[in-house]
Coordinates of C-alpha atoms and ligand atoms in Angstrom, one line a residue:
Chain A
M29 CA 0.0 0.0 0.0
L30 CA 2.7 2.4 1.0
A31 CA 4.8 1.3 -2.0
R32 CA 1.8 2.1 -4.2
L33 CA 1.4 5.5 -2.8
R34 CA 5.0 6.3 -3.2
Y35 CA 5.0 5.1 -6.8
T36 CA 1.9 7.1 -7.5
L37 CA 3.2 10.4 -6.1
R38 CA 6.6 9.9 -7.7
E39 CA 5.0 9.4 -11.1
T40 CA 2.7 12.3 -10.7
F41 CA 5.4 14.8 -9.8
D42 CA 7.8 13.5 -12.5
S43 CA 5.0 14.2 -15.0
F44 CA 4.5 17.7 -13.7
R45 CA 8.2 18.5 -14.2
R46 CA 8.4 17.0 -17.7
N47 CA 5.3 18.8 -18.8
A48 CA 5.9 22.2 -17.2
T49 CA 4.6 24.4 -20.0
L50 CA 1.4 22.7 -20.6
T51 CA 0.8 22.2 -16.9
L52 CA 1.3 25.9 -16.3
A53 CA -1.2 26.8 -19.1
A54 CA -3.7 24.4 -17.7
V55 CA -3.4 25.6 -14.1
I56 CA -3.5 29.3 -15.0
T57 CA -6.6 28.8 -17.1
A58 CA -8.2 26.8 -14.4
A59 CA -7.4 29.5 -11.9
I60 CA -8.8 32.4 -14.0
S61 CA -12.0 30.5 -14.8
L62 CA -12.5 29.6 -11.2
L63 CA -11.9 33.1 -10.1
G64 CA -14.6 34.1 -12.6
V65 CA -17.0 31.7 -11.0
G66 CA -16.0 32.9 -7.6
L67 CA -16.4 36.6 -8.4
T68 CA -19.8 35.9 -9.9
L69 CA -21.0 34.2 -6.7
L70 CA -19.4 36.8 -4.5
S71 CA -20.9 39.7 -6.4
Q72 CA -24.3 38.1 -6.5
H73 CA -24.1 37.7 -2.7
A74 CA -23.1 41.4 -2.4
F75 CA -26.0 42.5 -4.5
D76 CA -28.3 40.3 -2.4
N77 CA -27.0 42.3 0.6
L78 CA -28.0 45.5 -1.1
L79 CA -31.5 44.1 -1.5
A80 CA -31.6 42.4 1.9
R81 CA -34.7 44.4 2.9
W82 CA -36.8 43.2 0.0
E83 CA -36.2 39.5 0.2
G84 CA -39.3 37.2 -0.1
G85 CA -41.3 39.2 -2.5
V86 CA -41.7 42.2 -0.2
E87 CA -43.0 45.2 -2.2
M88 CA -43.8 47.7 0.5
I89 CA -42.3 48.5 3.9
V90 CA -43.9 50.6 6.6
F91 CA -41.1 52.0 8.8
M92 CA -42.1 52.7 12.4
N93 CA -40.5 55.2 14.7
P94 CA -38.3 53.8 17.4
T95 CA -40.6 55.5 19.9
A96 CA -43.8 54.0 18.5
T97 CA -46.0 52.6 21.3
S98 CA -47.6 49.2 21.2
D99 CA -51.0 50.9 20.6
Q100 CA -49.6 52.6 17.5
L101 CA -48.2 49.3 16.3
Q102 CA -51.5 47.7 16.7
L103 CA -53.2 50.4 14.8
V104 CA -50.9 49.9 11.8
E105 CA -51.3 46.1 12.0
D106 CA -55.1 46.5 11.9
A107 CA -54.9 48.9 9.0
L108 CA -52.8 46.4 7.1
T109 CA -55.2 43.5 7.9
A110 CA -58.1 45.6 6.7
Q111 CA -56.5 45.8 3.2
S112 CA -56.3 42.0 2.9
Q113 CA -57.6 42.2 -0.6
F114 CA -54.3 43.9 -1.7
I115 CA -52.0 42.6 1.0
A116 CA -51.4 38.9 1.1
E117 CA -49.0 38.9 4.0
S118 CA -47.4 41.4 6.4
T119 CA -44.8 40.6 9.0
Y120 CA -43.4 42.7 11.7
C121 CA -39.6 43.0 11.8
D122 CA -38.8 44.1 15.4
E123 CA -35.7 45.8 16.7
Q124 CA -33.6 42.6 16.8
C125 CA -34.7 41.6 13.3
S126 CA -34.0 45.1 11.9
L127 CA -30.6 45.2 13.6
T128 CA -29.6 41.8 12.1
E129 CA -30.7 43.1 8.7
A130 CA -28.6 46.3 9.2
D131 CA -25.5 44.0 9.6
R132 CA -25.9 43.2 6.0
I133 CA -27.1 46.6 4.7
F134 CA -24.2 48.5 6.4
A135 CA -21.6 45.7 5.9
G136 CA -19.4 48.2 3.9
E137 CA -19.9 51.0 6.5
P138 CA -19.2 49.5 9.9
G139 CA -19.0 53.0 11.3
V140 CA -22.7 53.6 10.4
R141 CA -23.8 50.2 11.7
D142 CA -22.2 50.9 15.0
L143 CA -24.4 54.0 15.5
L144 CA -27.5 51.8 15.4
N145 CA -29.0 50.1 18.5
E146 CA -32.3 48.9 19.9
E147 CA -33.1 52.5 20.9
N148 CA -32.8 54.2 17.6
I149 CA -33.5 51.5 14.9
L150 CA -36.5 51.8 12.8
T151 CA -38.7 48.7 13.0
Q152 CA -40.6 47.6 9.9
Y153 CA -43.8 46.0 8.6
K154 CA -42.8 44.1 5.5
T155 CA -45.8 43.5 3.2
V156 CA -46.2 41.1 0.3
P157 CA -49.0 42.1 -2.1
T158 CA -51.6 39.6 -3.3
D159 CA -51.1 38.2 -6.7
E160 CA -53.6 40.4 -8.4
T161 CA -52.4 43.6 -6.8
D162 CA -50.1 45.8 -9.0
V163 CA -47.9 48.1 -7.1
E164 CA -49.7 51.2 -8.3
T165 CA -52.8 50.1 -6.4
L166 CA -50.7 49.4 -3.4
R167 CA -49.4 53.0 -3.6
L168 CA -52.9 54.3 -3.7
V169 CA -53.9 52.6 -0.5
S170 CA -50.6 53.3 1.2
D171 CA -51.9 56.8 2.3
A172 CA -54.0 54.9 4.8
F173 CA -50.8 53.9 6.7
S174 CA -48.4 56.8 6.1
E175 CA -50.8 59.1 8.0
L176 CA -51.0 56.9 11.0
P177 CA -49.3 58.0 14.3
G178 CA -45.9 56.3 14.9
V179 CA -45.3 55.7 11.2
Y180 CA -41.9 57.1 10.0
D181 CA -42.2 56.4 6.3
V182 CA -43.5 54.0 3.7
S183 CA -41.1 52.7 1.0
F184 CA -41.7 50.7 -2.2
A185 CA -39.4 48.1 -3.6
E186 CA -39.9 49.5 -7.1
D187 CA -38.3 52.8 -6.3
Q188 CA -35.1 51.2 -4.9
I189 CA -34.4 47.9 -6.5
S190 CA -35.1 48.0 -10.2
L191 CA -31.7 49.4 -11.1
I192 CA -29.9 47.2 -8.7
S193 CA -31.5 44.0 -9.7
Q194 CA -31.0 44.9 -13.3
L195 CA -27.3 45.4 -12.7
Q196 CA -27.2 42.2 -10.7
S197 CA -28.7 40.0 -13.4
F198 CA -26.7 41.7 -16.2
F199 CA -23.4 41.2 -14.6
G200 CA -24.2 37.9 -13.0
F201 CA -25.3 36.2 -16.2
R202 CA -22.5 37.5 -18.4
L203 CA -19.7 36.9 -15.9
L204 CA -21.0 33.4 -15.4
M205 CA -21.1 32.6 -19.1
L206 CA -17.6 33.9 -19.5
S207 CA -16.4 31.7 -16.6
V208 CA -18.2 28.6 -17.9
F209 CA -16.4 29.0 -21.3
L210 CA -13.1 29.5 -19.6
L211 CA -13.8 26.5 -17.4
L212 CA -14.4 24.5 -20.5
A213 CA -11.1 25.7 -21.9
A214 CA -9.4 24.7 -18.6
I215 CA -10.9 21.2 -18.9
L216 CA -9.7 20.9 -22.5
L217 CA -6.2 22.0 -21.5
I218 CA -6.1 19.6 -18.6
W219 CA -7.3 16.8 -21.0
N220 CA -4.6 17.8 -23.5
T221 CA -1.9 17.9 -20.8
I222 CA -2.7 14.5 -19.5
R223 CA -3.0 13.1 -23.0
T224 CA 0.5 14.4 -23.8
A225 CA 1.8 13.0 -20.5
I226 CA 0.3 9.6 -21.4
F227 CA 1.8 9.8 -24.9
A228 CA 5.2 10.6 -23.5
R229 CA 5.1 7.5 -21.4
R230 CA 3.6 5.1 -23.9
R231 CA 6.6 2.7 -23.7
E232 CA 6.3 2.5 -19.9
I233 CA 2.6 1.9 -20.2
E234 CA 3.1 -0.8 -22.7
V235 CA 5.5 -2.6 -20.4
M236 CA 3.2 -2.1 -17.4
K237 CA 0.4 -3.7 -19.2
L238 CA 2.5 -6.6 -20.3
V239 CA 3.7 -7.4 -16.8
G240 CA 0.1 -7.2 -15.5
A241 CA -0.4 -3.8 -14.0
T242 CA -4.1 -3.1 -13.6
D243 CA -5.7 -0.3 -15.6
W244 CA -6.4 1.6 -12.5
F245 CA -2.8 1.4 -11.3
I246 CA -1.7 2.9 -14.6
R247 CA -4.5 5.4 -14.7
I248 CA -4.4 6.8 -11.2
P249 CA -1.2 8.9 -11.4
F250 CA -2.5 10.6 -14.5
M251 CA -5.9 11.3 -12.9
L252 CA -4.2 12.5 -9.8
E253 CA -2.1 14.9 -12.0
G254 CA -5.2 16.3 -13.6
L255 CA -6.9 16.6 -10.2
L256 CA -4.0 18.5 -8.9
H257 CA -4.2 20.9 -11.9
G258 CA -7.7 21.7 -10.8
V259 CA -7.0 22.0 -7.1
I260 CA -3.9 24.2 -7.6
G261 CA -6.1 26.3 -9.9
G262 CA -8.6 26.5 -7.1
A263 CA -5.9 27.5 -4.6
L264 CA -4.6 30.3 -6.9
A265 CA -8.2 31.5 -7.5
S266 CA -8.8 31.6 -3.7
V267 CA -5.8 33.8 -3.2
G268 CA -7.1 36.0 -6.0
L269 CA -10.5 36.1 -4.6
W270 CA -9.3 37.0 -1.2
A271 CA -7.2 39.9 -2.5
W272 CA -10.0 41.1 -4.7
N273 CA -12.5 41.0 -1.9
T274 CA -10.2 42.7 0.6
Q275 CA -9.4 45.5 -1.7
W276 CA -13.0 46.1 -2.8
T277 CA -14.2 46.1 0.8
N278 CA -11.6 48.7 1.7
G279 CA -12.5 50.7 -1.4
V280 CA -16.2 50.7 -0.6
Q281 CA -15.5 52.2 2.8
S282 CA -14.1 55.3 1.1
F283 CA -17.3 55.7 -1.0
P284 CA -19.3 58.8 0.0
D285 CA -22.0 58.1 2.7
N286 CA -25.4 57.2 1.1
S287 CA -23.8 56.3 -2.2
G288 CA -26.3 53.5 -2.1
F289 CA -23.6 50.9 -2.7
S290 CA -22.2 50.5 0.8
A291 CA -23.8 47.1 1.1
L292 CA -22.1 45.8 -2.0
V293 CA -19.5 43.9 0.0
V294 CA -19.2 40.4 1.5
V295 CA -17.9 40.3 5.0
D296 CA -19.9 37.5 6.6
G297 CA -17.5 34.7 5.7
Y298 CA -19.4 33.8 2.5
D299 CA -16.0 34.3 0.7
K300 CA -14.8 31.1 2.5
T301 CA -17.8 29.2 1.1
V302 CA -17.0 30.5 -2.4
M303 CA -13.4 29.3 -2.0
L304 CA -14.6 25.9 -1.1
I305 CA -16.9 25.9 -4.1
M306 CA -14.0 26.9 -6.3
F307 CA -11.9 24.1 -5.0
V308 CA -14.6 21.6 -5.6
I309 CA -15.3 22.8 -9.1
G310 CA -11.6 22.9 -9.8
A311 CA -11.2 19.3 -8.6
L312 CA -14.1 18.2 -10.6
A313 CA -12.8 19.9 -13.8
G314 CA -9.4 18.2 -13.2
A315 CA -11.0 14.8 -12.6
I316 CA -13.2 15.1 -15.7
G317 CA -10.4 16.3 -18.0
S318 CA -7.9 13.7 -16.8
G319 CA -10.5 11.0 -16.4
I320 CA -11.5 11.3 -20.1
A321 CA -7.9 11.5 -21.2
A322 CA -6.9 8.5 -19.1
S323 CA -9.7 6.3 -20.2
R324 CA -9.4 7.2 -23.9
F325 CA -5.6 7.2 -24.4
L326 CA -4.5 4.3 -22.3
D327 CA -4.5 2.0 -25.2
V328 CA -1.3 3.3 -26.6
Chain B
M27 CA -0.6 -25.3 -19.7
I28 CA -1.5 -24.0 -23.1
R29 CA -4.1 -25.3 -25.5
L30 CA -5.3 -23.8 -28.8
E31 CA -8.5 -25.1 -30.3
N32 CA -9.3 -24.2 -34.0
V33 CA -8.0 -20.7 -33.6
T34 CA -8.5 -18.3 -36.5
K35 CA -7.3 -14.7 -36.4
S36 CA -7.6 -12.3 -39.4
Y37 CA -6.7 -8.6 -39.5
S38 CA -9.0 -8.0 -42.5
A39 CA -10.9 -10.0 -45.1
D40 CA -7.8 -10.9 -47.1
V41 CA -5.2 -11.0 -44.3
V42 CA -5.7 -14.2 -42.3
A43 CA -2.7 -14.3 -39.9
V44 CA -3.6 -17.6 -38.2
R45 CA -6.0 -20.2 -39.7
D46 CA -7.6 -23.0 -37.7
A47 CA -4.6 -23.6 -35.4
S48 CA -4.8 -26.3 -32.7
F49 CA -2.1 -27.6 -30.4
D50 CA -1.3 -28.4 -26.8
V51 CA 1.7 -27.4 -24.7
A52 CA 2.3 -29.2 -21.5
K53 CA 3.7 -27.6 -18.4
G54 CA 7.5 -27.3 -18.5
E55 CA 7.7 -27.8 -22.3
F56 CA 9.9 -25.8 -24.6
V57 CA 8.4 -25.0 -28.0
F58 CA 9.9 -23.3 -31.1
L59 CA 7.5 -21.5 -33.5
V60 CA 9.1 -21.3 -36.9
G61 CA 8.0 -20.2 -40.4
P62 CA 8.7 -17.6 -42.9
S63 CA 8.2 -13.9 -42.3
G64 CA 4.5 -13.1 -42.1
S65 CA 3.4 -16.6 -41.4
G66 CA 1.7 -15.6 -38.1
K67 CA 4.2 -16.4 -35.3
S68 CA 4.0 -13.1 -33.6
T69 CA 0.2 -13.1 -33.9
L70 CA 0.0 -16.5 -32.3
L71 CA 2.2 -15.3 -29.4
R72 CA 0.1 -12.2 -28.9
M73 CA -3.0 -14.3 -28.6
L74 CA -1.5 -16.2 -25.7
N75 CA -1.4 -13.2 -23.4
R76 CA -4.5 -11.5 -24.7
Q77 CA -2.8 -8.7 -26.7
D78 CA -4.9 -10.1 -29.6
R79 CA -8.1 -12.0 -29.6
P80 CA -9.0 -14.6 -32.3
E81 CA -12.4 -14.4 -34.0
R82 CA -12.9 -18.1 -33.7
G83 CA -11.6 -20.9 -31.5
A84 CA -10.5 -21.1 -27.9
V85 CA -7.2 -20.3 -26.2
W86 CA -6.7 -22.1 -22.9
V87 CA -4.0 -20.8 -20.6
A88 CA -3.4 -22.3 -17.2
G89 CA -6.9 -23.9 -17.3
R90 CA -8.9 -20.9 -18.5
N91 CA -10.2 -19.9 -21.9
I92 CA -8.8 -16.4 -22.2
V93 CA -10.7 -15.5 -25.3
D94 CA -13.7 -14.3 -23.4
M95 CA -11.9 -13.4 -20.2
P96 CA -13.3 -10.1 -18.8
P97 CA -10.8 -7.3 -19.3
G98 CA -10.5 -6.9 -15.5
R99 CA -8.9 -10.4 -15.2
V100 CA -6.4 -9.9 -18.0
P101 CA -3.7 -8.2 -15.7
H102 CA -3.8 -11.3 -13.4
L103 CA -3.4 -13.6 -16.4
R104 CA -0.4 -11.6 -17.5
R105 CA 1.3 -11.8 -14.1
N106 CA 1.8 -15.5 -15.0
I107 CA 3.3 -14.8 -18.4
G108 CA 6.7 -13.2 -19.1
N109 CA 7.5 -11.6 -22.4
I110 CA 10.7 -11.1 -24.3
F111 CA 11.0 -9.2 -27.6
Q112 CA 13.5 -8.8 -30.4
D113 CA 13.8 -5.1 -29.6
Y114 CA 14.0 -5.7 -25.8
K115 CA 11.4 -2.9 -24.9
L116 CA 13.5 -1.6 -22.1
L117 CA 12.8 1.8 -20.5
L118 CA 15.7 3.9 -21.6
E119 CA 15.8 6.4 -18.8
K120 CA 15.7 3.7 -16.1
S121 CA 18.7 1.8 -14.9
V122 CA 19.1 -2.0 -15.2
F123 CA 17.9 -2.4 -11.6
E124 CA 15.0 -0.1 -12.1
N125 CA 13.9 -1.8 -15.3
V126 CA 13.6 -5.1 -13.5
A127 CA 12.2 -3.7 -10.3
F128 CA 9.5 -1.9 -12.4
A129 CA 7.9 -5.2 -13.3
Q130 CA 7.5 -5.9 -9.6
E131 CA 6.6 -2.4 -8.5
V132 CA 3.7 -2.1 -10.9
I133 CA 2.0 -5.3 -9.6
G134 CA 2.4 -4.0 -6.0
R135 CA 5.3 -6.0 -4.7
P136 CA 6.6 -4.5 -1.5
P137 CA 10.1 -2.8 -1.5
H138 CA 11.7 -5.4 0.7
V139 CA 10.7 -8.2 -1.8
I140 CA 12.0 -6.1 -4.7
K141 CA 15.3 -5.4 -2.9
Q142 CA 15.9 -9.1 -2.5
Q143 CA 14.6 -10.6 -5.7
V144 CA 15.9 -8.1 -8.3
P145 CA 19.6 -8.7 -7.4
A146 CA 19.0 -12.4 -7.4
V147 CA 17.6 -12.5 -10.8
L148 CA 20.2 -10.1 -12.2
E149 CA 22.8 -12.5 -10.8
L150 CA 21.0 -15.4 -12.6
V151 CA 21.2 -13.6 -16.0
G152 CA 24.9 -12.6 -15.4
L153 CA 24.4 -8.9 -14.9
A154 CA 25.6 -8.7 -11.3
G155 CA 27.6 -5.5 -10.9
K156 CA 25.8 -3.6 -13.8
E157 CA 22.7 -2.7 -11.8
D158 CA 23.2 1.0 -12.2
R159 CA 23.9 1.2 -15.9
L160 CA 21.4 2.6 -18.3
P161 CA 20.4 0.4 -21.3
S162 CA 22.4 2.7 -23.6
Q163 CA 25.5 1.7 -21.7
L164 CA 25.0 -2.0 -22.4
S165 CA 25.6 -4.3 -25.4
G166 CA 22.7 -5.8 -27.2
G167 CA 23.2 -9.1 -25.5
E168 CA 23.3 -7.5 -22.1
Q169 CA 20.1 -5.5 -22.9
Q170 CA 18.4 -8.7 -23.8
R171 CA 19.5 -10.2 -20.5
V172 CA 17.9 -7.3 -18.7
S173 CA 14.7 -8.1 -20.6
V174 CA 14.9 -11.8 -19.7
A175 CA 15.4 -10.8 -16.0
R176 CA 12.4 -8.5 -16.2
A177 CA 10.3 -11.3 -17.7
F178 CA 11.4 -13.8 -15.2
V179 CA 11.5 -11.8 -12.0
N180 CA 7.9 -12.5 -11.1
R181 CA 8.4 -16.2 -11.7
P182 CA 5.9 -16.6 -14.5
L183 CA 4.4 -20.0 -15.4
I184 CA 5.0 -19.2 -19.1
L185 CA 7.6 -17.3 -21.0
L186 CA 6.8 -16.0 -24.5
A187 CA 9.8 -15.0 -26.6
D188 CA 9.4 -13.3 -30.0
E189 CA 12.7 -13.6 -31.8
P190 CA 14.8 -12.9 -28.7
T191 CA 18.0 -13.5 -30.6
G192 CA 17.0 -11.7 -33.8
N193 CA 19.3 -8.7 -33.2
L194 CA 22.2 -10.6 -31.7
D195 CA 25.3 -12.2 -33.1
P196 CA 25.4 -16.1 -32.9
A197 CA 27.6 -16.3 -29.8
T198 CA 25.5 -13.8 -27.8
G199 CA 22.3 -15.5 -29.0
E200 CA 23.6 -18.8 -27.7
G201 CA 24.1 -17.2 -24.3
I202 CA 20.5 -16.0 -24.3
M203 CA 19.4 -19.5 -25.3
R204 CA 21.3 -21.1 -22.4
L205 CA 19.5 -18.7 -20.1
L206 CA 16.1 -19.6 -21.5
D207 CA 17.0 -23.3 -21.2
R208 CA 17.9 -22.8 -17.6
I209 CA 14.7 -20.9 -16.9
N210 CA 12.8 -23.7 -18.7
K211 CA 14.5 -26.3 -16.4
T212 CA 12.9 -24.5 -13.4
G213 CA 9.6 -25.6 -14.7
T214 CA 8.6 -22.5 -16.7
T215 CA 6.9 -23.3 -20.0
V216 CA 8.7 -21.5 -22.9
V217 CA 7.2 -20.6 -26.3
M218 CA 9.7 -19.0 -28.6
A219 CA 9.2 -17.7 -32.2
T220 CA 12.5 -17.7 -34.2
H221 CA 14.1 -17.6 -37.6
D222 CA 17.4 -18.9 -36.2
Q223 CA 18.1 -22.3 -37.8
R224 CA 21.2 -23.0 -35.8
I225 CA 19.5 -22.5 -32.5
V226 CA 16.6 -24.7 -33.4
N227 CA 18.8 -27.4 -34.8
T228 CA 21.2 -27.5 -31.8
M229 CA 18.5 -27.3 -29.1
R230 CA 16.3 -30.2 -30.5
K231 CA 13.1 -29.1 -28.8
R232 CA 9.6 -29.4 -30.1
V233 CA 9.1 -27.4 -33.3
I234 CA 5.7 -26.0 -34.6
Q235 CA 6.0 -24.7 -38.1
L236 CA 3.6 -22.2 -39.6
D237 CA 3.1 -21.3 -43.2
R238 CA 0.7 -18.5 -44.2
G239 CA -1.1 -18.9 -40.9
V240 CA -1.5 -22.7 -41.1
I241 CA 0.4 -25.2 -38.9
V242 CA 2.2 -27.4 -41.3
R243 CA 4.4 -29.4 -38.9
D244 CA 4.4 -30.2 -35.2
Q245 CA 7.4 -32.3 -34.3
A246 CA 9.0 -33.4 -31.0
R247 CA 12.8 -32.9 -30.9
G248 CA 12.5 -31.3 -34.3
V249 CA 14.8 -29.3 -36.5
Y250 CA 14.3 -26.1 -38.4
E251 CA 13.4 -27.6 -41.7
Ligands
LIG16 N1 -1.7 -5.1 -36.6 C1 -1.8 -5.7 -37.8 N2 -2.7 -5.3 -38.7 C2 -2.9 -5.9 -39.9 N3 -2.2 -6.9 -40.3 C3 -1.3 -7.4 -39.5 C4 -1.0 -6.9 -38.2 N4 -0.1 -7.6 -37.6 C5 0.3 -8.6 -38.4 N5 -0.4 -8.5 -39.6 C6 -0.3 -9.4 -40.7 O1 -0.5 -10.7 -40.3 C7 0.3 -11.6 -40.8 C8 1.1 -12.4 -39.8 O2 2.0 -11.4 -39.1 P1 2.9 -11.8 -38.0 O3 3.5 -10.6 -37.4 O4 2.2 -12.7 -37.0 O5 4.0 -12.7 -38.7 P2 5.4 -13.3 -38.2 O6 5.4 -14.7 -38.5 O7 5.6 -12.9 -36.8 O8 6.4 -12.5 -39.1 P3 8.0 -12.1 -38.8 O9 8.7 -13.4 -38.9 O10 8.3 -11.2 -39.9 O11 8.0 -11.5 -37.5 C9 1.2 -10.8 -41.8 O12 0.6 -11.0 -43.1 C10 1.1 -9.4 -41.3 O13 1.1 -8.5 -42.4
LIG17 MG1 7.0 -11.6 -35.8

């Protein structure tokens, strides 16, 4: 067992050395494509932060003063229930809930977030309209709430999110397409590198087969090599992603207050998840590329 | 040990390399395959370790019909069969020791076994002291000895040799034949294809003669022609 492991590792690294140029090309392409995938995921998450308030089909939010009394809250609640023909659902987001949300919304402006506490945070009634309600109708009935005591303001999703969500889907889709094509190129490069490595060692493979080495024994060093291309690509992409995210987050903090983009950062550790995803995709790409090469070109 | 039953192998409609061949080889026998160039000797040898498969007939090796053997079993079949070729098929960037050790390594023999068995077999073929040379630093005869050592190191039941003396001068060729004879005396069955009249005539072993894929003679203690 140990002898096998030693053999496998020796062969894998020998092959790396012999095939340095192709290996480098495969690894770099894998890294860039994975970085593309990673940045897509990361930016989508950042956009989601920006839209945190409006998750779950919320179209209208009634903001309550921090000083609103429970009677005033009850009044708003009753008014919302009375409009059940337009409003399918309304949920109260209390101080704690609103503070948690603020963690995301002010992720890029920790200074602002620190100023918020249970005493001064606006609480919210988040309302989801019924299917038939268009937002214009909702706007018409909204006067019924904005005049009530204790209400700070009423906001509509339409006014805030259309630009952002358009940007999000525009960039998200195109960046992802680009990454997928690059990833395809990476798989092809890995495939070609492994094929070349197999071809370079066809005499050895012929001898191995004649003395009775199993196909898997012959195949595994090559597959491991391809897997490593992918994993190393994932590691480089992780470094790139980390650098990118750090610099962007720092950059966002110097944006003017209320630029509207302060939430466009990822600070909640999601970047670690993305790195893991990049490693997994990288390993898969390597396994696919080398697996196809090893099963198709072993009959040399 | 080996039995062919009505074996036919063709590469295309008009190239029939072996036609309806049948014979038996007992354990420990030494058999020469002779015949003109293109008569099917190499093809026949290749069917004995499943490098080639006949379209018709059965090939029994060590009690199994290997024609329909599942691919997963073929490596285990081959561990019982050593191969020697006219062009040695050594790995040029590996030393003598590594070339022989390779045959053990790739079937998962542990290092301590390799360390013990490789020097022993190199001693047997007369290459003691040349373990660290590369094939390019050896004569043709010495290279063929390495290949014999590699074929024999796993103690196969059967040794297949395809013109092992084809590239060697007569004296060197005789040296290789003495080696194969010794290996045969340890109980290993040897099947050897050759053009070398002198060798066949001096050894006086069983001779199977092919002509255009057909067995035309099968003679105990035979001569070349
Ligand atoms: N891979 C192949 N594809 C097509 N035809 C082949 C192939 N290998 C061998 N043949 C043909 O099969 C016939 C037998 O060839 P084989 O190599 O078995 O002869 P041989 O007796 O070993 O000849 P030699 O003494 O020259 O080595 C020949 O006509 C040859 O041209
Ligand atoms: Mg031949």
